């Protein structure tokens, strides 16, 4: 991957601060478990409040975790005075999200000045093993702080 | 739209029962506001627990509402002894989801024996006015109850 | 739909000129059949050179027609000194593209300064009747001519 | 990846036969360059007949190559008496497709009895080097030969 700009030296603090401002991620109990240039992982526990009709984690929450991982993965490579928004994403659900915990991994595939393209993966974790439950392909946009 | 099968005469009860089994929809305070063959609308209030970093409704919750509207719109046309799962969806976010309430509308574009294709729209409602905040294009699958 | 900018008074000529510069559209025999602010329709004939393994029009050509209709629908609303590129799209194939001719319709759902979101539909035309064969949801970007 | 069924021992011949029945792939001069269970690569040359308005390979042709690679990657794992159709796909365009040749790689992420999910990549090849130009996430369906 080629970066479109020099990496903001304090990207980590900037990402963590914005990440914690997400009401939903706090409600879900989400935590960052890996953070580097162009990549972010987060984990959240299973919770009955967030299930679909068969008792599995709802597709919308699976999507939330991947969207957050992808958006902040993109944000690691954006300049200091910027913010990140989701333009669009597409998700395929491969297997039921059956697990005690869930890990979303976001990776930047292309970081442009305006548009970044990311890939997200959602693993269901049970008995120390992870199985791929969903895949995301997402487009993020970099905005100036004032806009 | 052509239906792939005769419509289950008690589809409405079947849809409402399954809809209420979604832990997440109850957590969000979602209610069905329209239900007919191939179409379902639902509404949910704004809630700070479900926001993104700028204080708007999180993209994942916007997606949840549309996914639920689309999935159950498809389920209205499926046979009695079936269940519905999301194969995949794609969402574009058009405007910030700023509102007191949100209405998701799901409509079936094609109802096949196995695969249904749906369109979802998410409106942010404020001062009695609605503005289109997001669009979904989704693929649902019909499974036998035992599978 | 709200426009992001005053409409270029000579958008029609600008769109037609760029449209005809597409080698592929000329190869396919595509013609614009409707052109207005935020909307463009085009038609192309069936051709055995562009089929898939069962003898129907290939999904990639169906996609080409809708991509071109959507991209130029977005371009109608962009300023004079700009060009348009496809960021991404998603297509659902609803029915086999069986027909003598094909009509792609592109409509702008949201026209922003940088990003436009469009909806595309592909109709297979046979014996004077059209049937919906595919749906597109697409994201276009407006670039300055020099960039 | 877990396979849903024993692999058809003569999958290679079955895939190659169907692949060559695509009128469009022959028109584009596409050739299979790698074929294994769950994976297929193909290559095609640049051709001015298939360009967009700036002289690069048209997004629709980039999509055609990835769709074909993904569909036949999925088909390698389907049973003998089956056929494959594209349910839907989503494509992000990362970089202009500038090259002398193009290589599309399709890989199966999940192979189910009915639905398969695939990932496609498109590389532009120039002076012996390849650069990633586009990414696809696709859903394929397995049908019985008679259906």
Coordinates of C-alpha atoms in Angstrom, one line a residue:
Chain A
X1 CA 0.0 0.0 0.0
X2 CA 1.2 3.5 -0.8
X3 CA 0.4 6.2 1.6
X4 CA -1.0 9.5 0.2
X5 CA 0.6 11.6 2.9
X6 CA 3.3 11.4 5.6
X7 CA 1.8 9.7 8.6
X8 CA 0.6 11.9 11.4
X9 CA 3.1 11.1 14.3
X10 CA 0.4 11.2 16.9
X11 CA -2.2 9.3 14.9
X12 CA -2.6 6.7 17.6
X13 CA -3.9 9.2 20.2
X14 CA -6.1 10.9 17.6
X15 CA -7.7 7.6 16.6
X16 CA -8.2 6.4 20.2
X17 CA -9.8 9.7 21.2
X18 CA -12.3 9.6 18.3
X19 CA -13.0 5.9 18.7
X20 CA -14.1 6.4 22.4
X21 CA -16.5 9.2 21.3
X22 CA -18.7 6.6 19.6
X23 CA -21.6 6.0 21.9
X24 CA -22.4 2.7 20.2
X25 CA -19.0 1.2 20.6
X26 CA -19.1 2.0 24.3
X27 CA -22.6 0.5 24.5
X28 CA -21.3 -2.7 22.8
X29 CA -18.2 -2.9 25.1
X30 CA -15.8 -2.6 22.1
X31 CA -12.0 -2.3 22.7
X32 CA -9.1 -1.7 20.3
X33 CA -6.8 -4.7 20.4
X34 CA -4.4 -3.7 17.6
X35 CA -3.6 -0.4 16.1
X36 CA -1.0 0.4 13.5
X37 CA -0.7 2.5 10.3
X38 CA -3.6 1.3 8.0
X39 CA -4.8 -1.4 10.3
X40 CA -7.1 -1.7 13.4
X41 CA -8.6 -4.6 15.3
X42 CA -11.3 -4.4 17.9
X43 CA -13.2 -6.9 20.1
X44 CA -16.6 -6.9 21.7
X45 CA -18.4 -9.6 23.8
X46 CA -21.6 -11.4 22.9
X47 CA -24.6 -9.7 24.4
X48 CA -28.3 -10.9 24.2
X49 CA -29.4 -7.3 23.8
X50 CA -27.9 -7.3 20.3
X51 CA -29.2 -10.5 18.8
X52 CA -31.3 -11.3 15.7
X53 CA -34.3 -13.7 15.7
X54 CA -32.3 -16.9 16.0
X55 CA -30.2 -15.7 19.0
X56 CA -27.0 -14.9 17.0
X57 CA -25.3 -11.5 16.9
X58 CA -27.4 -9.3 14.6
X59 CA -26.0 -8.6 11.1
X60 CA -26.3 -4.9 11.9
X61 CA -23.9 -5.3 14.9
X62 CA -21.5 -7.4 13.0
X63 CA -21.5 -4.6 10.4
X64 CA -21.0 -2.0 13.2
X65 CA -17.9 -3.7 14.4
X66 CA -16.4 -4.0 10.9
X67 CA -17.4 -0.4 9.9
X68 CA -15.7 0.9 13.0
X69 CA -12.5 -1.2 12.4
X70 CA -12.4 -0.1 8.8
X71 CA -13.2 3.6 9.4
X72 CA -10.5 3.9 12.0
X73 CA -8.0 1.9 10.0
X74 CA -8.5 4.5 7.3
X75 CA -8.3 7.3 9.9
X76 CA -4.8 6.2 11.0
X77 CA -3.5 7.4 7.6
X78 CA -5.4 10.7 7.4
X79 CA -3.9 14.1 8.3
X80 CA -4.1 15.6 11.8
X81 CA -6.8 18.1 11.1
X82 CA -9.3 15.7 9.5
X83 CA -12.3 13.5 10.2
X84 CA -13.5 10.3 8.6
X85 CA -16.9 9.3 7.4
X86 CA -18.3 6.2 5.8
X87 CA -19.3 6.7 2.2
X88 CA -20.6 3.1 1.7
X89 CA -19.9 -0.5 2.5
X90 CA -20.9 -4.0 1.4
X91 CA -21.0 -7.0 3.6
X92 CA -21.3 -10.7 2.9
X93 CA -22.4 -13.0 5.8
X94 CA -20.5 -16.3 5.5
X95 CA -21.4 -18.1 8.7
X96 CA -23.6 -17.6 11.7
X97 CA -21.9 -15.3 14.2
X98 CA -21.8 -17.8 17.0
X99 CA -19.3 -17.0 19.7
X100 CA -18.4 -15.6 23.2
X101 CA -16.6 -12.7 21.6
X102 CA -16.1 -11.1 18.2
X103 CA -13.1 -9.6 16.6
X104 CA -13.3 -7.1 13.7
X105 CA -10.2 -6.4 11.7
X106 CA -10.0 -3.4 9.3
X107 CA -7.2 -2.9 6.8
X108 CA -6.7 -0.1 4.3
X109 CA -6.3 -1.4 0.7
X110 CA -5.9 2.1 -0.9
X111 CA -5.4 5.4 0.9
X112 CA -6.0 8.4 -1.3
X113 CA -6.1 12.1 -0.5
X114 CA -10.0 12.0 -0.4
X115 CA -11.1 8.4 -0.7
X116 CA -9.8 5.3 1.1
X117 CA -10.8 1.7 0.4
X118 CA -10.8 -0.8 3.2
X119 CA -11.4 -4.5 3.8
X120 CA -13.0 -5.8 7.0
X121 CA -13.2 -9.2 8.5
X122 CA -15.3 -10.4 11.4
X123 CA -14.3 -13.4 13.4
X124 CA -16.5 -15.2 16.0
X125 CA -14.3 -16.4 18.9
X126 CA -15.2 -19.5 20.9
X127 CA -13.1 -21.7 23.0
X128 CA -10.0 -19.9 21.9
X129 CA -10.8 -20.4 18.2
X130 CA -11.9 -17.9 15.6
X131 CA -14.0 -18.5 12.6
X132 CA -14.6 -16.0 9.8
X133 CA -18.3 -14.9 9.9
X134 CA -18.4 -11.9 7.6
X135 CA -16.5 -9.8 5.1
X136 CA -16.7 -6.1 4.3
X137 CA -15.5 -3.9 1.4
X138 CA -15.8 -0.3 2.4
X139 CA -15.2 3.3 1.1
X140 CA -14.2 6.0 3.5
X141 CA -13.9 9.7 2.9
X142 CA -11.5 12.2 4.5
X143 CA -13.0 15.6 5.4
X144 CA -11.5 18.7 6.8
X145 CA -12.3 19.3 10.5
X146 CA -14.4 22.4 9.7
X147 CA -16.4 21.1 6.8
Chain B
X1 CA -43.1 -7.8 -8.9
X2 CA -44.0 -11.4 -9.5
X3 CA -44.4 -13.6 -6.5
X4 CA -42.7 -17.0 -6.6
X5 CA -45.4 -18.7 -4.5
X6 CA -48.9 -18.1 -3.2
X7 CA -48.8 -15.8 -0.3
X8 CA -49.0 -17.4 3.1
X9 CA -52.4 -16.2 4.4
X10 CA -51.1 -15.7 7.9
X11 CA -47.8 -14.1 6.9
X12 CA -48.5 -11.1 9.0
X13 CA -48.5 -13.0 12.3
X14 CA -45.5 -15.0 11.2
X15 CA -43.5 -11.8 10.4
X16 CA -44.5 -10.0 13.6
X17 CA -43.6 -13.0 15.8
X18 CA -40.2 -13.4 14.3
X19 CA -39.6 -9.6 14.3
X20 CA -40.1 -9.4 18.0
X21 CA -37.6 -12.2 18.6
X22 CA -34.8 -9.9 17.6
X23 CA -33.1 -8.8 20.8
X24 CA -31.5 -5.8 19.0
X25 CA -34.7 -4.4 17.6
X26 CA -36.2 -4.5 21.1
X27 CA -33.1 -2.8 22.5
X28 CA -33.4 -0.1 19.8
X29 CA -37.2 0.4 20.5
X30 CA -38.1 -0.5 16.9
X31 CA -41.8 -0.9 15.9
X32 CA -43.4 -2.0 12.6
X33 CA -45.4 0.9 11.2
X34 CA -46.4 -0.7 7.9
X35 CA -46.7 -4.3 6.8
X36 CA -47.9 -5.7 3.5
X37 CA -46.9 -8.3 0.9
X38 CA -43.3 -7.5 -0.1
X39 CA -43.1 -4.3 2.0
X40 CA -42.3 -3.4 5.6
X41 CA -41.6 -0.1 7.4
X42 CA -40.3 0.2 10.9
X43 CA -39.4 3.2 13.2
X44 CA -37.1 3.7 16.1
X45 CA -36.2 6.7 18.2
X46 CA -32.8 8.5 18.4
X47 CA -30.8 7.3 21.4
X48 CA -27.4 8.5 22.5
X49 CA -26.3 4.9 23.2
X50 CA -26.2 4.2 19.5
X51 CA -24.2 7.2 18.1
X52 CA -21.0 7.5 16.2
X53 CA -18.2 9.9 17.0
X54 CA -20.0 13.1 15.9
X55 CA -23.2 12.3 17.8
X56 CA -25.3 11.1 14.9
X57 CA -26.9 7.6 14.7
X58 CA -24.1 5.1 13.9
X59 CA -23.9 3.7 10.4
X60 CA -24.2 0.3 11.9
X61 CA -27.6 1.1 13.5
X62 CA -28.9 2.7 10.3
X63 CA -27.9 -0.5 8.6
X64 CA -29.6 -2.6 11.3
X65 CA -32.9 -0.8 10.7
X66 CA -32.8 -1.2 6.9
X67 CA -31.6 -4.8 7.2
X68 CA -34.5 -5.7 9.4
X69 CA -37.0 -3.9 7.2
X70 CA -35.6 -5.6 4.1
X71 CA -35.3 -9.1 5.6
X72 CA -38.9 -9.0 6.9
X73 CA -40.2 -7.5 3.7
X74 CA -38.8 -10.6 2.0
X75 CA -40.1 -12.9 4.7
X76 CA -43.7 -11.7 4.0
X77 CA -43.5 -13.6 0.6
X78 CA -41.8 -16.7 1.9
X79 CA -43.7 -19.9 2.7
X80 CA -45.1 -20.8 6.2
X81 CA -42.4 -23.3 7.1
X82 CA -39.4 -21.1 6.3
X83 CA -36.9 -18.7 7.8
X84 CA -35.0 -15.8 6.3
X85 CA -31.3 -14.9 6.5
X86 CA -29.3 -12.0 5.1
X87 CA -26.8 -13.2 2.4
X88 CA -25.3 -9.7 1.9
X89 CA -26.1 -6.0 1.6
X90 CA -24.6 -2.8 0.4
X91 CA -25.4 0.6 1.9
X92 CA -24.7 4.1 0.7
X93 CA -24.8 6.9 3.3
X94 CA -26.2 10.0 1.6
X95 CA -26.7 12.5 4.5
X96 CA -26.0 12.6 8.2
X97 CA -28.7 10.7 10.1
X98 CA -29.9 13.7 12.1
X99 CA -33.3 13.3 13.6
X100 CA -35.6 12.5 16.5
X101 CA -36.8 9.3 14.9
X102 CA -35.8 7.1 12.0
X103 CA -37.9 5.2 9.5
X104 CA -36.6 2.3 7.6
X105 CA -38.5 1.1 4.5
X106 CA -37.9 -2.3 2.9
X107 CA -39.3 -3.4 -0.4
X108 CA -38.9 -6.6 -2.4
X109 CA -37.7 -6.1 -5.9
X110 CA -37.5 -9.8 -6.8
X111 CA -38.9 -12.7 -4.9
X112 CA -37.5 -16.0 -6.0
X113 CA -37.8 -19.5 -4.6
X114 CA -34.4 -19.3 -2.9
X115 CA -33.1 -15.7 -3.3
X116 CA -34.9 -12.4 -2.8
X117 CA -33.6 -9.0 -3.7
X118 CA -34.7 -6.0 -1.7
X119 CA -34.3 -2.2 -1.6
X120 CA -34.1 -0.3 1.7
X121 CA -34.4 3.4 2.5
X122 CA -33.6 5.1 5.8
X123 CA -35.3 8.4 6.5
X124 CA -34.3 10.7 9.4
X125 CA -37.5 12.3 10.8
X126 CA -37.4 15.8 12.4
X127 CA -40.2 18.3 13.0
X128 CA -42.5 16.2 11.0
X129 CA -40.2 16.1 8.0
X130 CA -38.3 13.1 6.6
X131 CA -35.0 13.3 4.7
X132 CA -33.4 10.3 3.0
X133 CA -30.2 9.4 4.9
X134 CA -29.2 6.0 3.4
X135 CA -30.0 3.4 0.7
X136 CA -29.6 -0.3 0.9
X137 CA -29.5 -3.0 -1.8
X138 CA -29.8 -6.5 -0.2
X139 CA -29.9 -10.2 -0.9
X140 CA -32.0 -12.5 1.3
X141 CA -32.2 -16.3 1.3
X142 CA -35.2 -18.5 2.2
X143 CA -34.3 -21.6 4.3
X144 CA -36.4 -24.5 5.4
X145 CA -37.2 -24.3 9.1
X146 CA -35.1 -27.4 10.0
X147 CA -32.0 -26.5 8.0
Chain C
X1 CA -32.8 15.8 -5.1
X2 CA -30.8 18.9 -4.1
X3 CA -28.1 20.0 -6.5
X4 CA -24.8 20.9 -5.1
X5 CA -24.1 23.6 -7.7
X6 CA -25.8 25.6 -10.4
X7 CA -26.3 23.4 -13.5
X8 CA -23.8 23.9 -16.2
X9 CA -25.9 25.4 -19.1
X10 CA -24.1 23.4 -21.7
X11 CA -24.0 20.1 -19.7
X12 CA -25.7 18.2 -22.6
X13 CA -23.0 18.9 -25.1
X14 CA -20.3 18.1 -22.5
X15 CA -21.9 14.8 -21.6
X16 CA -22.5 13.7 -25.2
X17 CA -18.9 14.5 -26.1
X18 CA -17.4 12.5 -23.3
X19 CA -19.9 9.7 -23.8
X20 CA -18.8 9.2 -27.4
X21 CA -15.1 9.0 -26.3
X22 CA -15.8 5.6 -24.7
X23 CA -14.3 3.0 -27.0
X24 CA -16.4 0.3 -25.3
X25 CA -19.8 2.1 -25.8
X26 CA -19.1 2.5 -29.5
X27 CA -18.1 -1.2 -29.7
X28 CA -21.4 -2.1 -28.0
X29 CA -23.4 0.2 -30.3
X30 CA -24.7 2.2 -27.3
X31 CA -26.8 5.4 -27.9
X32 CA -28.2 7.9 -25.5
X33 CA -32.0 7.8 -25.6
X34 CA -32.8 10.3 -22.8
X35 CA -30.7 13.0 -21.2
X36 CA -31.7 15.5 -18.5
X37 CA -30.3 16.9 -15.3
X38 CA -29.5 14.0 -13.0
X39 CA -30.8 11.3 -15.4
X40 CA -29.5 9.5 -18.5
X41 CA -30.9 6.5 -20.5
X42 CA -28.9 4.5 -23.1
X43 CA -29.7 1.6 -25.3
X44 CA -27.6 -1.1 -27.0
X45 CA -28.5 -4.2 -29.1
X46 CA -28.0 -7.8 -28.3
X47 CA -24.8 -9.1 -29.8
X48 CA -23.4 -12.7 -29.7
X49 CA -19.9 -11.3 -29.1
X50 CA -20.9 -10.2 -25.6
X51 CA -22.6 -13.3 -24.2
X52 CA -21.9 -15.5 -21.2
X53 CA -21.9 -19.3 -21.2
X54 CA -25.7 -19.7 -21.6
X55 CA -26.0 -17.3 -24.5
X56 CA -27.4 -14.3 -22.5
X57 CA -25.8 -10.9 -22.4
X58 CA -22.7 -11.2 -20.0
X59 CA -23.1 -9.7 -16.5
X60 CA -20.1 -7.6 -17.3
X61 CA -21.8 -5.9 -20.2
X62 CA -25.0 -5.4 -18.3
X63 CA -22.8 -3.7 -15.7
X64 CA -21.0 -1.6 -18.4
X65 CA -24.3 -0.2 -19.6
X66 CA -25.5 0.7 -16.1
X67 CA -22.2 2.1 -15.1
X68 CA -22.1 4.3 -18.1
X69 CA -25.7 5.5 -17.6
X70 CA -25.0 6.2 -13.9
X71 CA -21.6 7.9 -14.5
X72 CA -23.0 10.3 -17.1
X73 CA -26.2 10.9 -15.1
X74 CA -23.9 12.2 -12.3
X75 CA -21.8 14.1 -14.8
X76 CA -24.8 16.1 -16.0
X77 CA -24.7 17.9 -12.5
X78 CA -21.0 18.4 -12.3
X79 CA -19.3 21.7 -13.2
X80 CA -17.9 22.5 -16.6
X81 CA -14.3 22.0 -15.8
X82 CA -14.6 18.5 -14.3
X83 CA -14.4 14.9 -15.1
X84 CA -16.2 11.9 -13.6
X85 CA -14.8 8.5 -12.4
X86 CA -16.5 5.5 -10.9
X87 CA -15.5 4.9 -7.2
X88 CA -17.4 1.7 -6.8
X89 CA -20.7 0.0 -7.7
X90 CA -22.8 -3.0 -6.6
X91 CA -25.1 -4.9 -9.0
X92 CA -27.8 -7.5 -8.3
X93 CA -28.9 -9.7 -11.2
X94 CA -32.6 -10.3 -10.9
X95 CA -33.5 -12.1 -14.2
X96 CA -31.6 -13.4 -17.2
X97 CA -30.9 -10.6 -19.7
X98 CA -32.9 -12.1 -22.5
X99 CA -33.8 -9.5 -25.2
X100 CA -33.2 -8.0 -28.6
X101 CA -32.1 -4.7 -27.0
X102 CA -31.2 -3.4 -23.6
X103 CA -31.9 -0.1 -21.9
X104 CA -29.9 1.2 -19.0
X105 CA -31.3 4.0 -16.9
X106 CA -29.1 6.0 -14.5
X107 CA -30.5 8.4 -11.9
X108 CA -28.7 10.6 -9.3
X109 CA -29.9 10.1 -5.8
X110 CA -27.5 12.5 -4.2
X111 CA -25.2 15.0 -5.9
X112 CA -22.5 16.3 -3.6
X113 CA -19.5 18.5 -4.4
X114 CA -17.2 15.5 -4.5
X115 CA -19.3 12.4 -4.3
X116 CA -22.5 11.5 -6.1
X117 CA -24.6 8.4 -5.5
X118 CA -26.6 6.9 -8.3
X119 CA -29.1 4.2 -9.0
X120 CA -29.1 2.2 -12.2
X121 CA -31.6 -0.2 -13.8
X122 CA -31.2 -2.5 -16.7
X123 CA -34.2 -3.5 -18.8
X124 CA -34.2 -6.3 -21.4
X125 CA -36.4 -5.3 -24.3
X126 CA -38.3 -7.9 -26.3
X127 CA -41.4 -7.6 -28.5
X128 CA -41.9 -4.1 -27.3
X129 CA -41.8 -5.1 -23.7
X130 CA -39.2 -4.4 -21.0
X131 CA -38.3 -6.5 -18.0
X132 CA -36.0 -5.5 -15.2
X133 CA -32.9 -7.6 -15.3
X134 CA -30.5 -5.9 -13.0
X135 CA -30.1 -3.1 -10.4
X136 CA -27.0 -1.0 -9.6
X137 CA -26.1 1.3 -6.6
X138 CA -23.1 3.3 -7.5
X139 CA -20.7 6.0 -6.1
X140 CA -19.1 8.5 -8.6
X141 CA -16.5 11.1 -7.9
X142 CA -16.0 14.5 -9.4
X143 CA -12.4 15.4 -10.3
X144 CA -10.9 18.7 -11.6
X145 CA -9.9 18.4 -15.2
X146 CA -6.2 18.7 -14.5
X147 CA -6.1 16.2 -11.6
Chain D
X1 CA -12.0 -22.8 3.4
X2 CA -14.2 -25.8 4.0
X3 CA -15.7 -27.5 0.9
X4 CA -19.4 -28.3 1.0
X5 CA -19.0 -31.4 -1.1
X6 CA -16.4 -33.8 -2.5
X7 CA -14.6 -32.2 -5.4
X8 CA -15.7 -33.3 -8.8
X9 CA -12.6 -35.2 -10.1
X10 CA -13.1 -33.8 -13.6
X11 CA -13.8 -30.2 -12.5
X12 CA -11.0 -28.8 -14.6
X13 CA -12.4 -30.0 -17.9
X14 CA -16.0 -28.9 -16.9
X15 CA -14.7 -25.4 -16.0
X16 CA -12.6 -25.0 -19.1
X17 CA -15.5 -26.1 -21.4
X18 CA -18.0 -23.7 -19.9
X19 CA -15.4 -20.9 -19.8
X20 CA -14.9 -21.1 -23.5
X21 CA -18.6 -20.9 -24.2
X22 CA -18.6 -17.3 -23.0
X23 CA -18.8 -15.2 -26.2
X24 CA -17.5 -12.1 -24.4
X25 CA -14.4 -13.8 -23.0
X26 CA -13.4 -14.9 -26.5
X27 CA -14.1 -11.4 -27.8
X28 CA -11.8 -10.1 -25.1
X29 CA -9.1 -12.7 -25.8
X30 CA -9.2 -14.0 -22.2
X31 CA -7.2 -17.1 -21.2
X32 CA -7.1 -19.2 -18.0
X33 CA -3.6 -18.9 -16.5
X34 CA -4.2 -20.8 -13.3
X35 CA -6.9 -23.2 -12.2
X36 CA -7.2 -25.1 -9.0
X37 CA -9.9 -26.0 -6.5
X38 CA -11.5 -22.7 -5.4
X39 CA -9.2 -20.5 -7.4
X40 CA -8.9 -19.3 -11.0
X41 CA -6.8 -16.7 -12.8
X42 CA -7.3 -15.3 -16.3
X43 CA -5.5 -12.8 -18.4
X44 CA -6.6 -10.6 -21.3
X45 CA -4.7 -8.0 -23.4
X46 CA -5.4 -4.2 -23.5
X47 CA -7.7 -3.4 -26.5
X48 CA -8.8 0.1 -27.6
X49 CA -12.3 -1.3 -28.4
X50 CA -12.9 -1.7 -24.7
X51 CA -11.8 1.6 -23.2
X52 CA -13.6 4.4 -21.2
X53 CA -13.5 8.1 -22.0
X54 CA -9.9 8.6 -20.8
X55 CA -8.5 5.7 -22.8
X56 CA -8.2 3.2 -19.9
X57 CA -9.9 -0.2 -19.8
X58 CA -13.6 0.4 -19.1
X59 CA -14.8 -0.4 -15.5
X60 CA -17.3 -2.8 -17.1
X61 CA -14.6 -4.8 -18.7
X62 CA -12.5 -4.9 -15.5
X63 CA -15.7 -6.2 -13.9
X64 CA -16.2 -8.8 -16.6
X65 CA -12.8 -10.2 -16.0
X66 CA -13.2 -10.4 -12.2
X67 CA -16.7 -11.8 -12.5
X68 CA -15.6 -14.5 -14.8
X69 CA -12.6 -15.4 -12.5
X70 CA -14.9 -15.5 -9.5
X71 CA -17.7 -17.4 -11.1
X72 CA -15.5 -20.1 -12.4
X73 CA -13.5 -20.3 -9.2
X74 CA -16.8 -21.0 -7.5
X75 CA -17.7 -23.5 -10.2
X76 CA -14.6 -25.6 -9.5
X77 CA -16.2 -26.7 -6.2
X78 CA -19.7 -27.3 -7.5
X79 CA -21.0 -30.8 -8.4
X80 CA -20.8 -32.3 -11.9
X81 CA -24.4 -31.7 -12.9
X82 CA -24.6 -28.0 -12.0
X83 CA -24.3 -24.6 -13.5
X84 CA -23.2 -21.3 -11.9
X85 CA -24.8 -17.9 -12.0
X86 CA -23.8 -14.5 -10.5
X87 CA -26.3 -13.3 -7.9
X88 CA -24.5 -10.0 -7.3
X89 CA -21.1 -8.4 -6.9
X90 CA -19.5 -5.2 -5.7
X91 CA -16.4 -3.6 -7.1
X92 CA -14.1 -0.9 -5.9
X93 CA -11.8 0.8 -8.4
X94 CA -8.5 1.6 -6.7
X95 CA -6.3 2.8 -9.5
X96 CA -6.6 3.5 -13.3
X97 CA -6.4 0.2 -15.2
X98 CA -3.3 1.3 -17.2
X99 CA -1.4 -1.7 -18.7
X100 CA -0.6 -3.9 -21.6
X101 CA -2.4 -6.9 -20.1
X102 CA -4.7 -7.5 -17.2
X103 CA -4.9 -10.4 -14.8
X104 CA -8.1 -11.2 -12.8
X105 CA -7.8 -13.6 -9.8
X106 CA -10.9 -15.2 -8.3
X107 CA -10.9 -17.0 -5.0
X108 CA -13.6 -18.7 -3.1
X109 CA -14.0 -17.5 0.5
X110 CA -17.0 -19.7 1.4
X111 CA -18.4 -22.6 -0.7
X112 CA -21.9 -23.6 0.4
X113 CA -24.4 -26.0 -1.1
X114 CA -26.3 -23.2 -2.8
X115 CA -24.4 -20.0 -2.2
X116 CA -20.7 -19.3 -2.7
X117 CA -18.9 -16.1 -1.8
X118 CA -15.8 -15.1 -3.7
X119 CA -13.1 -12.4 -3.8
X120 CA -11.7 -11.0 -7.0
X121 CA -8.6 -8.9 -7.7
X122 CA -7.7 -7.2 -11.0
X123 CA -4.0 -6.4 -11.7
X124 CA -2.8 -4.2 -14.5
X125 CA 0.4 -5.6 -16.0
X126 CA 3.0 -3.3 -17.5
X127 CA 6.8 -3.9 -18.0
X128 CA 6.6 -7.2 -16.1
X129 CA 5.0 -5.5 -13.0
X130 CA 1.5 -5.8 -11.7
X131 CA -0.5 -3.2 -9.8
X132 CA -3.8 -3.8 -8.1
X133 CA -6.5 -1.8 -10.0
X134 CA -9.8 -3.2 -8.6
X135 CA -11.3 -5.5 -5.9
X136 CA -14.6 -7.5 -6.1
X137 CA -16.7 -9.2 -3.5
X138 CA -19.2 -11.5 -5.2
X139 CA -22.0 -14.0 -4.5
X140 CA -22.5 -16.9 -6.8
X141 CA -25.3 -19.5 -6.9
X142 CA -25.2 -23.2 -7.8
X143 CA -28.2 -24.4 -9.9
X144 CA -29.1 -27.8 -11.1
X145 CA -28.4 -28.3 -14.8
X146 CA -32.1 -28.6 -15.7
X147 CA -33.4 -25.6 -13.7

